[in-house]
Amino acid sequence: MTGFLLRGAWVLTQGPAGELRDSAVLIEGGTIAAVDAFSTLRQKHPDAEIVGDGTGVVSPGFINAHTHLSEALATGIGSELRLADWGEQIIGPLGAVLTEQDAHEGTRLRAIELLLSGVTTVNDMFVHYNPDVMASLGVISGLRSAGLRGVVSFGAEDIGADAAPPWGDPARMLAEHDALAAAAGDLIGFRYGIGTLLGQTDALLDRGIAHAMSRGWAIHTHLHETREELAASVARWGVRPIAHAQRLGMFDLEVIAGHAVWVDDDEIALLGDREVAVAHNPVANAILGSGVAPVGRLRAAGIPVGIGTDGAASNDSQNMLEAIKFATLLQKVHHLDPGVSDARSALRMATLDGARALGIDGIVGSLEPGKRADVVLFQDAVEVAVLHDPAGQLVYGGSPRAVAEVFVDGRRVVRDHHCITVDEAEQLEVCRPLVARIARDAGFTASGVSRAG
Ligand SMILES: [Zn+2]
């Protein structure tokens, strides 16, 4: 087998081998066959195609631990709204008009942004309120055609704010989860989606969790994102969402929860105890003014914390490098202490810890022989020209301009700084009329500021 030899001035393995100088990753088929000094591998594998000239940085592909590709075609509006108003004015109307084609093409569009910021795995929750159209299935076909690894879920909610989701019988929603689970496979995993506990009727919560339990499905949800959520939960159930989730038996299943911004010490201990994973979304938390998650305390409790961009519209970007940088900056400024977070921890959260949070660290998240070959090479850009400290440079100075090559499961998906699975110019053309239709049908009108009219 010939394979590829991905070469860097540095290889940041995130595995036991640590950070290696003048080294390379040998990819054979879909697998990492070896990680070693470039000269050694070159000698042993003279037929392998060499990728990279030895000046850049090789890293495991990033795990985007939480996003909503349902927002792929609705970015740049509503950033001055609070979460509840944003949900009512943007996400409700959007979710009512989304189709499977929007999901497919929107996913392909954002896949370019994801891949070119080093993402090789994306944990998605598609939120929509368009009954029976099975729109979320478009995410699977979109990810497959782009060559991205992913975990898909449908963020079902049957209590609306403005646009009351017209689902009626929960069975209609469970049918979409079943269809999504059946269509997953290959590079695509599945989780049972619970948009938020508060977005579901008690009937759907009970029935859905029982449904997930009978199938052994893992769960993807949001927990404790805003203070308003806590107050609404206390008003409805007499306890905060984490306590209610515990009561419902949700933590008997594997759970990854977006946010955990507003959690006290007892709640952190409970999440640690029940092995609940957290997806930290610093950019979205800042845009919505939600708060600063206690990342240090969560990690100290042994909770796997990954980093997510959050939805394309609650961040307005899927640039993972920005989310990684923000993860460190937010802690520093919040604690008024530059030493409270660091580049290596941020990269660890974006790679191996993100994989742990999704229960896929046995196959991805670090560059180790035997793992699947999800690998990124940063090279040929100002942003990686100075490598006194490769981790510091990537986190604080990295940008999509520096993403030169990306492999997912051994398949080359970015070559020479261009996505080769989705043609960017063509995809812009394809998405333009869809964006116009969504704006018309959802009633979005530009008003001179970035909010819906
Ligand atoms: Zn979210």
Short mmCIF file of C-alpha atoms and ligand atoms in Angstrom, two decimals:
data_model
loop_
_atom_site.label_atom_id
_atom_site.label_comp_id
_atom_site.label_asym_id
_atom_site.label_seq_id
_atom_site.Cartn_x
_atom_site.Cartn_y
_atom_site.Cartn_z
CA MET A 1 0.00 0.00 0.00
CA THR A 2 1.35 3.40 -0.92
CA GLY A 3 -0.64 5.87 1.21
CA PHE A 4 0.12 9.42 2.28
CA LEU A 5 2.88 10.79 4.45
CA LEU A 6 1.63 14.01 6.10
CA ARG A 7 4.71 15.92 7.11
CA GLY A 8 5.13 18.84 9.51
CA ALA A 9 7.71 20.82 11.41
CA TRP A 10 5.49 19.76 14.29
CA VAL A 11 3.04 16.91 14.75
CA LEU A 12 0.74 17.60 17.72
CA THR A 13 -0.50 14.05 18.33
CA GLN A 14 -2.75 14.63 21.39
CA GLY A 15 -1.73 11.05 22.19
CA PRO A 16 1.00 9.54 24.37
CA ALA A 17 3.66 10.53 21.82
CA GLY A 18 3.02 14.20 22.61
CA GLU A 19 4.36 16.92 20.34
CA LEU A 20 6.91 15.71 17.78
CA ARG A 21 9.35 17.79 15.74
CA ASP A 22 10.08 17.09 12.04
CA SER A 23 7.69 14.20 12.02
CA ALA A 24 4.94 12.74 9.89
CA VAL A 25 1.73 10.74 9.96
CA LEU A 26 1.49 7.74 7.65
CA ILE A 27 -2.04 7.23 6.32
CA GLU A 28 -2.86 3.88 4.75
CA GLY A 29 -6.41 3.34 3.59
CA GLY A 30 -8.60 5.03 6.16
CA THR A 31 -6.20 4.36 9.01
CA ILE A 32 -3.22 6.00 10.70
CA ALA A 33 -0.54 3.38 10.14
CA ALA A 34 2.32 5.15 11.93
CA VAL A 35 3.46 8.41 13.53
CA ASP A 36 7.20 8.92 13.64
CA ALA A 37 10.15 11.03 12.53
CA PHE A 38 9.70 12.00 8.88
CA SER A 39 13.13 10.65 7.89
CA THR A 40 12.33 7.25 9.41
CA LEU A 41 8.93 6.95 7.75
CA ARG A 42 10.28 8.23 4.42
CA GLN A 43 12.90 5.51 4.42
CA LYS A 44 10.46 2.76 5.34
CA HIS A 45 7.72 3.90 2.97
CA PRO A 46 9.40 5.32 -0.14
CA ASP A 47 6.22 4.95 -2.23
CA ALA A 48 3.95 7.01 0.03
CA GLU A 49 2.88 10.36 -1.40
CA ILE A 50 4.43 13.12 0.67
CA VAL A 51 1.99 15.87 1.63
CA GLY A 52 3.54 18.97 3.17
CA ASP A 53 7.07 20.34 3.02
CA GLY A 54 7.97 20.06 6.68
CA THR A 55 7.31 23.70 7.60
CA GLY A 56 3.76 23.39 8.94
CA VAL A 57 1.79 21.84 11.81
CA VAL A 58 -0.04 18.51 11.68
CA SER A 59 -2.95 18.03 14.09
CA PRO A 60 -5.83 15.65 14.63
CA GLY A 61 -8.93 17.03 12.92
CA PHE A 62 -11.08 19.14 15.24
CA ILE A 63 -14.32 17.84 16.73
CA ASN A 64 -17.05 20.49 16.56
CA ALA A 65 -18.95 19.21 19.59
CA HIS A 66 -22.20 21.14 19.10
CA THR A 67 -23.89 22.88 16.21
CA HIS A 68 -27.20 23.28 14.37
CA LEU A 69 -26.89 22.96 10.62
CA SER A 70 -30.57 23.88 10.47
CA GLU A 71 -29.30 27.46 10.77
CA ALA A 72 -26.89 27.12 7.86
CA LEU A 73 -28.87 29.45 5.59
CA ALA A 74 -30.01 31.94 8.26
CA THR A 75 -26.85 33.61 9.58
CA GLY A 76 -26.11 37.25 10.31
CA ILE A 77 -29.45 38.21 11.82
CA GLY A 78 -30.73 38.48 15.37
CA SER A 79 -27.38 38.78 17.13
CA GLU A 80 -28.69 41.53 19.40
CA LEU A 81 -31.60 39.46 20.68
CA ARG A 82 -31.78 37.47 23.91
CA LEU A 83 -32.09 33.70 23.52
CA ALA A 84 -35.86 33.51 24.05
CA ASP A 85 -36.58 36.41 21.66
CA TRP A 86 -34.10 35.03 19.13
CA GLY A 87 -35.86 31.67 19.27
CA GLU A 88 -39.21 33.33 18.77
CA GLN A 89 -38.22 35.75 16.00
CA ILE A 90 -35.64 33.76 14.06
CA ILE A 91 -35.55 30.05 14.88
CA GLY A 92 -39.32 29.49 15.09
CA PRO A 93 -40.17 31.00 11.69
CA LEU A 94 -37.04 29.43 10.15
CA GLY A 95 -37.85 25.99 11.51
CA ALA A 96 -41.34 26.14 10.06
CA VAL A 97 -40.12 26.42 6.45
CA LEU A 98 -37.03 24.19 6.29
CA THR A 99 -36.97 21.33 3.78
CA GLU A 100 -34.69 18.35 3.26
CA GLN A 101 -33.11 20.17 0.30
CA ASP A 102 -32.30 23.18 2.53
CA ALA A 103 -30.68 20.79 5.00
CA HIS A 104 -28.64 19.05 2.31
CA GLU A 105 -27.41 22.19 0.56
CA GLY A 106 -26.97 24.20 3.78
CA THR A 107 -24.87 21.37 5.22
CA ARG A 108 -22.70 21.27 2.10
CA LEU A 109 -22.25 25.06 2.29
CA ARG A 110 -21.19 25.03 5.96
CA ALA A 111 -19.08 21.92 5.39
CA ILE A 112 -16.71 24.15 3.44
CA GLU A 113 -16.40 26.48 6.42
CA LEU A 114 -16.04 23.58 8.84
CA LEU A 115 -13.37 21.75 6.84
CA LEU A 116 -11.43 24.95 6.19
CA SER A 117 -11.26 25.63 9.91
CA GLY A 118 -9.88 22.15 10.55
CA VAL A 119 -13.07 20.30 11.55
CA THR A 120 -13.30 16.64 10.62
CA THR A 121 -16.21 15.61 12.92
CA VAL A 122 -19.35 17.63 13.56
CA ASN A 123 -21.99 16.88 16.20
CA ASP A 124 -25.18 18.34 14.77
CA MET A 125 -28.67 18.90 16.09
CA PHE A 126 -31.09 19.85 13.30
CA VAL A 127 -34.01 21.87 14.69
CA HIS A 128 -37.14 22.34 12.60
CA TYR A 129 -40.91 22.48 12.97
CA ASN A 130 -42.01 21.27 9.55
CA PRO A 131 -43.90 18.05 10.27
CA ASP A 132 -43.50 14.95 8.16
CA VAL A 133 -40.97 16.47 5.70
CA MET A 134 -38.10 14.72 7.53
CA ALA A 135 -35.87 17.73 6.79
CA SER A 136 -33.09 16.52 9.11
CA LEU A 137 -32.30 13.65 6.75
CA GLY A 138 -30.71 16.21 4.42
CA VAL A 139 -27.87 16.63 6.93
CA ILE A 140 -26.79 13.02 6.42
CA SER A 141 -26.67 13.27 2.62
CA GLY A 142 -24.94 16.67 2.92
CA LEU A 143 -22.25 15.38 5.28
CA ARG A 144 -21.71 12.28 3.15
CA SER A 145 -21.26 14.25 -0.05
CA ALA A 146 -18.82 16.61 1.69
CA GLY A 147 -16.86 13.73 3.21
CA LEU A 148 -17.26 14.97 6.81
CA ARG A 149 -17.59 12.65 9.78
CA GLY A 150 -20.64 13.49 11.85
CA VAL A 151 -23.13 12.67 14.54
CA VAL A 152 -26.68 13.68 13.65
CA SER A 153 -29.74 14.36 15.76
CA PHE A 154 -33.14 15.95 15.36
CA GLY A 155 -33.78 18.67 17.96
CA ALA A 156 -37.40 17.87 18.50
CA GLU A 157 -39.55 20.35 20.41
CA ASP A 158 -43.33 20.43 20.62
CA ILE A 159 -43.77 23.60 22.64
CA GLY A 160 -43.14 26.64 20.48
CA ALA A 161 -42.60 30.22 21.39
CA ASP A 162 -44.03 32.18 18.49
CA ALA A 163 -44.48 29.40 15.97
CA ALA A 164 -46.13 26.64 17.98
CA PRO A 165 -44.75 23.49 16.35
CA PRO A 166 -47.70 21.79 14.69
CA TRP A 167 -46.64 18.24 15.40
CA GLY A 168 -49.59 16.97 17.37
CA ASP A 169 -48.96 13.32 18.19
CA PRO A 170 -45.36 12.72 19.43
CA ALA A 171 -45.29 9.64 17.20
CA ARG A 172 -44.74 11.94 14.21
CA MET A 173 -41.56 13.24 15.79
CA LEU A 174 -40.35 9.83 16.89
CA ALA A 175 -40.76 8.69 13.28
CA GLU A 176 -38.19 11.30 12.21
CA HIS A 177 -35.72 10.12 14.87
CA ASP A 178 -36.22 6.56 13.67
CA ALA A 179 -35.66 7.56 10.04
CA LEU A 180 -32.51 9.48 10.97
CA ALA A 181 -31.15 6.55 12.99
CA ALA A 182 -31.85 4.17 10.11
CA ALA A 183 -30.10 6.42 7.58
CA ALA A 184 -26.96 6.91 9.73
CA GLY A 185 -24.00 4.55 9.40
CA ASP A 186 -20.56 4.63 7.80
CA LEU A 187 -19.08 7.94 8.96
CA ILE A 188 -22.34 9.16 10.46
CA GLY A 189 -23.44 8.40 14.01
CA PHE A 190 -26.85 9.15 15.52
CA ARG A 191 -28.13 10.56 18.82
CA TYR A 192 -31.63 11.14 20.11
CA GLY A 193 -32.15 14.90 20.10
CA ILE A 194 -33.96 16.84 22.81
CA GLY A 195 -33.82 20.49 21.73
CA THR A 196 -34.34 21.61 25.31
CA LEU A 197 -36.28 20.00 28.11
CA LEU A 198 -38.47 23.11 28.31
CA GLY A 199 -39.26 22.92 24.59
CA GLN A 200 -40.96 19.57 25.06
CA THR A 201 -44.29 18.64 26.59
CA ASP A 202 -44.07 16.22 29.51
CA ALA A 203 -45.72 13.63 27.27
CA LEU A 204 -42.98 13.90 24.65
CA LEU A 205 -40.20 13.95 27.26
CA ASP A 206 -41.47 10.74 28.88
CA ARG A 207 -42.22 8.95 25.67
CA GLY A 208 -39.05 10.08 23.91
CA ILE A 209 -36.68 9.07 26.71
CA ALA A 210 -38.40 5.68 26.95
CA HIS A 211 -38.05 5.34 23.17
CA ALA A 212 -34.33 6.21 23.31
CA MET A 213 -33.83 3.85 26.23
CA SER A 214 -35.47 0.93 24.44
CA ARG A 215 -33.03 1.42 21.57
CA GLY A 216 -29.95 2.25 23.63
CA TRP A 217 -29.56 5.62 21.90
CA ALA A 218 -27.28 8.32 23.26
CA ILE A 219 -28.72 11.82 23.72
CA HIS A 220 -27.78 15.28 22.46
CA THR A 221 -29.42 18.20 24.26
CA HIS A 222 -28.90 21.65 25.78
CA LEU A 223 -28.66 22.20 29.56
CA HIS A 224 -28.37 25.34 31.66
CA GLU A 225 -27.55 27.79 28.87
CA THR A 226 -29.24 30.87 30.34
CA ARG A 227 -30.60 32.06 33.68
CA GLU A 228 -34.05 32.43 32.11
CA GLU A 229 -34.03 28.68 31.38
CA LEU A 230 -33.40 27.91 35.05
CA ALA A 231 -36.23 30.18 36.20
CA ALA A 232 -38.67 28.70 33.68
CA SER A 233 -37.76 25.19 34.79
CA VAL A 234 -38.27 26.01 38.47
CA ALA A 235 -41.63 27.57 37.60
CA ARG A 236 -42.71 24.50 35.61
CA TRP A 237 -41.23 21.58 37.55
CA GLY A 238 -40.03 23.10 40.84
CA VAL A 239 -36.41 22.20 40.05
CA ARG A 240 -33.66 23.26 37.62
CA PRO A 241 -33.27 21.34 34.32
CA ILE A 242 -30.37 19.13 35.46
CA ALA A 243 -32.38 17.94 38.48
CA HIS A 244 -35.38 17.32 36.25
CA ALA A 245 -33.28 15.41 33.71
CA GLN A 246 -31.94 13.27 36.54
CA ARG A 247 -35.50 12.62 37.71
CA LEU A 248 -36.56 11.63 34.18
CA GLY A 249 -33.76 9.05 33.99
CA MET A 250 -32.11 10.87 31.10
CA PHE A 251 -28.64 10.40 32.57
CA ASP A 252 -29.08 6.63 32.49
CA LEU A 253 -28.24 7.12 28.81
CA GLU A 254 -25.05 8.58 27.37
CA VAL A 255 -25.59 12.36 27.17
CA ILE A 256 -23.77 15.28 25.61
CA ALA A 257 -25.24 18.61 26.70
CA GLY A 258 -24.56 21.96 25.10
CA HIS A 259 -23.48 24.82 27.41
CA ALA A 260 -23.67 24.07 31.18
CA VAL A 261 -23.06 27.79 31.72
CA TRP A 262 -25.16 28.17 34.87
CA VAL A 263 -24.24 25.18 37.01
CA ASP A 264 -23.49 25.11 40.73
CA ASP A 265 -21.04 22.80 42.50
CA ASP A 266 -23.68 20.16 43.26
CA GLU A 267 -24.80 20.12 39.63
CA ILE A 268 -21.21 19.82 38.43
CA ALA A 269 -20.70 16.90 40.81
CA LEU A 270 -23.87 15.25 39.53
CA LEU A 271 -22.82 15.67 35.88
CA GLY A 272 -19.43 14.17 36.72
CA ASP A 273 -21.02 11.32 38.62
CA ARG A 274 -23.42 10.47 35.83
CA GLU A 275 -20.68 10.83 33.18
CA VAL A 276 -22.52 13.53 31.29
CA ALA A 277 -20.35 15.26 28.67
CA VAL A 278 -20.48 18.99 27.95
CA ALA A 279 -20.09 20.95 24.72
CA HIS A 280 -18.74 24.41 25.48
CA ASN A 281 -19.79 27.10 22.98
CA PRO A 282 -17.91 30.27 23.91
CA VAL A 283 -18.70 32.37 20.84
CA ALA A 284 -22.44 31.66 20.98
CA ASN A 285 -22.49 32.28 24.75
CA ALA A 286 -20.87 35.65 24.15
CA ILE A 287 -23.11 36.66 21.22
CA LEU A 288 -26.27 35.87 23.15
CA GLY A 289 -24.88 37.35 26.35
CA SER A 290 -25.63 34.05 28.07
CA GLY A 291 -22.66 33.93 30.44
CA VAL A 292 -19.28 32.26 30.93
CA ALA A 293 -19.24 28.50 31.50
CA PRO A 294 -17.13 27.28 34.45
CA VAL A 295 -14.90 25.26 32.13
CA GLY A 296 -12.10 24.80 34.66
CA ARG A 297 -14.43 23.41 37.32
CA LEU A 298 -16.22 21.15 34.82
CA ARG A 299 -12.92 19.68 33.65
CA ALA A 300 -11.63 19.35 37.20
CA ALA A 301 -14.71 17.21 37.95
CA GLY A 302 -13.59 14.81 35.21
CA ILE A 303 -16.30 15.89 32.78
CA PRO A 304 -15.25 15.59 29.14
CA VAL A 305 -15.65 19.11 27.75
CA GLY A 306 -15.53 19.59 23.99
CA ILE A 307 -15.72 22.86 22.08
CA GLY A 308 -18.57 23.68 19.73
CA THR A 309 -19.29 26.55 17.41
CA ASP A 310 -23.00 26.19 18.21
CA GLY A 311 -25.50 26.84 15.43
CA ALA A 312 -24.55 28.69 12.31
CA ALA A 313 -26.99 31.44 13.36
CA SER A 314 -26.27 31.59 17.09
CA ASN A 315 -22.62 32.13 16.25
CA ASP A 316 -23.07 33.35 12.66
CA SER A 317 -20.03 31.33 11.69
CA GLN A 318 -18.82 27.74 11.77
CA ASN A 319 -15.20 28.81 12.14
CA MET A 320 -13.89 26.33 14.71
CA LEU A 321 -10.55 28.10 15.08
CA GLU A 322 -12.42 31.16 16.30
CA ALA A 323 -14.34 29.05 18.85
CA ILE A 324 -11.09 27.49 20.11
CA LYS A 325 -9.43 30.90 20.55
CA PHE A 326 -12.53 32.28 22.23
CA ALA A 327 -12.61 29.34 24.64
CA THR A 328 -9.32 30.54 26.13
CA LEU A 329 -9.98 34.29 25.88
CA LEU A 330 -13.34 34.18 27.62
CA GLN A 331 -11.87 32.45 30.70
CA LYS A 332 -8.92 34.84 30.89
CA VAL A 333 -11.04 37.98 30.78
CA HIS A 334 -13.75 36.54 33.04
CA HIS A 335 -11.27 35.56 35.75
CA LEU A 336 -8.96 38.54 35.07
CA ASP A 337 -6.12 36.02 34.92
CA PRO A 338 -4.16 35.11 31.75
CA GLY A 339 -2.97 31.89 33.39
CA VAL A 340 -6.42 30.44 33.95
CA SER A 341 -6.64 28.90 30.46
CA ASP A 342 -4.03 27.93 27.90
CA ALA A 343 -3.57 26.94 24.29
CA ARG A 344 -2.80 23.28 24.95
CA SER A 345 -5.96 22.76 26.99
CA ALA A 346 -8.01 24.44 24.25
CA LEU A 347 -6.54 22.18 21.58
CA ARG A 348 -7.12 19.15 23.80
CA MET A 349 -10.77 20.11 24.23
CA ALA A 350 -11.12 20.60 20.46
CA THR A 351 -9.65 17.17 19.68
CA LEU A 352 -9.36 14.26 22.12
CA ASP A 353 -11.74 15.62 24.77
CA GLY A 354 -14.35 16.39 22.11
CA ALA A 355 -14.01 12.81 20.91
CA ARG A 356 -14.38 11.58 24.52
CA ALA A 357 -17.47 13.75 24.91
CA LEU A 358 -19.00 11.98 21.92
CA GLY A 359 -17.76 8.52 22.92
CA ILE A 360 -15.64 8.20 19.77
CA ASP A 361 -12.16 8.64 21.27
CA GLY A 362 -11.41 5.01 20.43
CA ILE A 363 -11.37 5.90 16.74
CA VAL A 364 -10.54 9.63 16.41
CA GLY A 365 -9.33 12.64 18.43
CA SER A 366 -5.60 11.89 18.44
CA LEU A 367 -2.90 10.81 16.00
CA GLU A 368 -2.15 7.26 17.06
CA PRO A 369 -1.55 4.14 14.99
CA GLY A 370 -4.79 2.23 14.49
CA LYS A 371 -7.09 5.25 14.73
CA ARG A 372 -9.04 6.51 11.73
CA ALA A 373 -7.11 9.04 9.68
CA ASP A 374 -8.77 12.40 10.45
CA VAL A 375 -5.83 14.74 10.05
CA VAL A 376 -5.21 18.42 9.29
CA LEU A 377 -2.09 20.15 7.98
CA PHE A 378 -1.65 23.88 8.64
CA GLN A 379 0.93 25.31 6.26
CA ASP A 380 1.84 28.05 3.78
CA ALA A 381 0.27 31.05 5.50
CA VAL A 382 1.41 33.98 7.60
CA GLU A 383 -0.64 32.52 10.44
CA VAL A 384 1.73 29.55 10.82
CA ALA A 385 4.94 31.19 9.64
CA VAL A 386 6.31 31.64 13.17
CA LEU A 387 6.32 28.46 15.23
CA HIS A 388 8.14 29.21 18.48
CA ASP A 389 5.21 27.40 20.09
CA PRO A 390 3.00 25.53 17.60
CA ALA A 391 0.05 25.12 20.00
CA GLY A 392 0.08 28.80 20.98
CA GLN A 393 0.40 29.84 17.35
CA LEU A 394 -2.54 27.69 16.19
CA VAL A 395 -4.85 28.78 19.00
CA TYR A 396 -4.04 32.49 19.16
CA GLY A 397 -2.85 33.11 15.61
CA GLY A 398 -4.52 30.42 13.52
CA SER A 399 -7.03 31.11 10.77
CA PRO A 400 -8.74 29.17 7.98
CA ARG A 401 -6.15 30.63 5.60
CA ALA A 402 -3.61 28.28 7.15
CA VAL A 403 -5.63 25.08 6.62
CA ALA A 404 -3.78 23.51 3.70
CA GLU A 405 -4.82 19.84 3.74
CA VAL A 406 -7.57 17.86 5.45
CA PHE A 407 -8.10 14.12 5.48
CA VAL A 408 -11.23 12.46 6.86
CA ASP A 409 -11.11 8.70 7.29
CA GLY A 410 -8.07 8.71 5.01
CA ARG A 411 -9.88 10.57 2.22
CA ARG A 412 -8.39 13.85 1.07
CA VAL A 413 -11.16 16.46 1.33
CA VAL A 414 -9.12 19.69 1.38
CA ARG A 415 -6.17 20.02 -0.97
CA ASP A 416 -3.93 23.03 -1.33
CA HIS A 417 -6.30 25.20 0.75
CA HIS A 418 -9.41 24.29 -1.26
CA CYS A 419 -12.29 22.03 -0.39
CA ILE A 420 -12.34 19.40 -3.14
CA THR A 421 -15.54 17.60 -2.16
CA VAL A 422 -17.77 20.69 -2.47
CA ASP A 423 -17.08 23.34 -5.12
CA GLU A 424 -17.36 26.62 -3.24
CA ALA A 425 -18.41 28.83 -6.18
CA GLU A 426 -21.03 26.32 -7.31
CA GLN A 427 -22.39 25.90 -3.79
CA LEU A 428 -22.85 29.66 -3.36
CA GLU A 429 -24.94 29.66 -6.54
CA VAL A 430 -27.01 26.69 -5.39
CA CYS A 431 -27.73 28.27 -1.99
CA ARG A 432 -28.61 31.80 -3.10
CA PRO A 433 -32.19 31.04 -4.21
CA LEU A 434 -32.74 28.87 -1.13
CA VAL A 435 -31.67 31.75 1.14
CA ALA A 436 -34.06 34.09 -0.71
CA ARG A 437 -36.94 31.63 -0.39
CA ILE A 438 -36.29 31.09 3.32
CA ALA A 439 -36.15 34.86 3.94
CA ARG A 440 -39.47 35.33 2.14
CA ASP A 441 -41.27 32.38 3.72
CA ALA A 442 -39.93 32.98 7.23
CA GLY A 443 -40.57 36.73 7.03
CA PHE A 444 -36.97 37.89 7.54
CA THR A 445 -36.49 41.46 6.38
CA ALA A 446 -33.32 43.47 6.64
CA SER A 447 -33.85 46.51 8.81
CA GLY A 448 -30.45 48.15 8.81
CA VAL A 449 -29.39 46.40 12.00
CA SER A 450 -28.71 42.73 12.38
CA ARG A 451 -32.10 41.65 13.56
CA ALA A 452 -35.30 40.45 11.97
CA GLY A 453 -37.82 43.13 11.16
ZN ZN B 1 -27.20 24.84 20.49
#
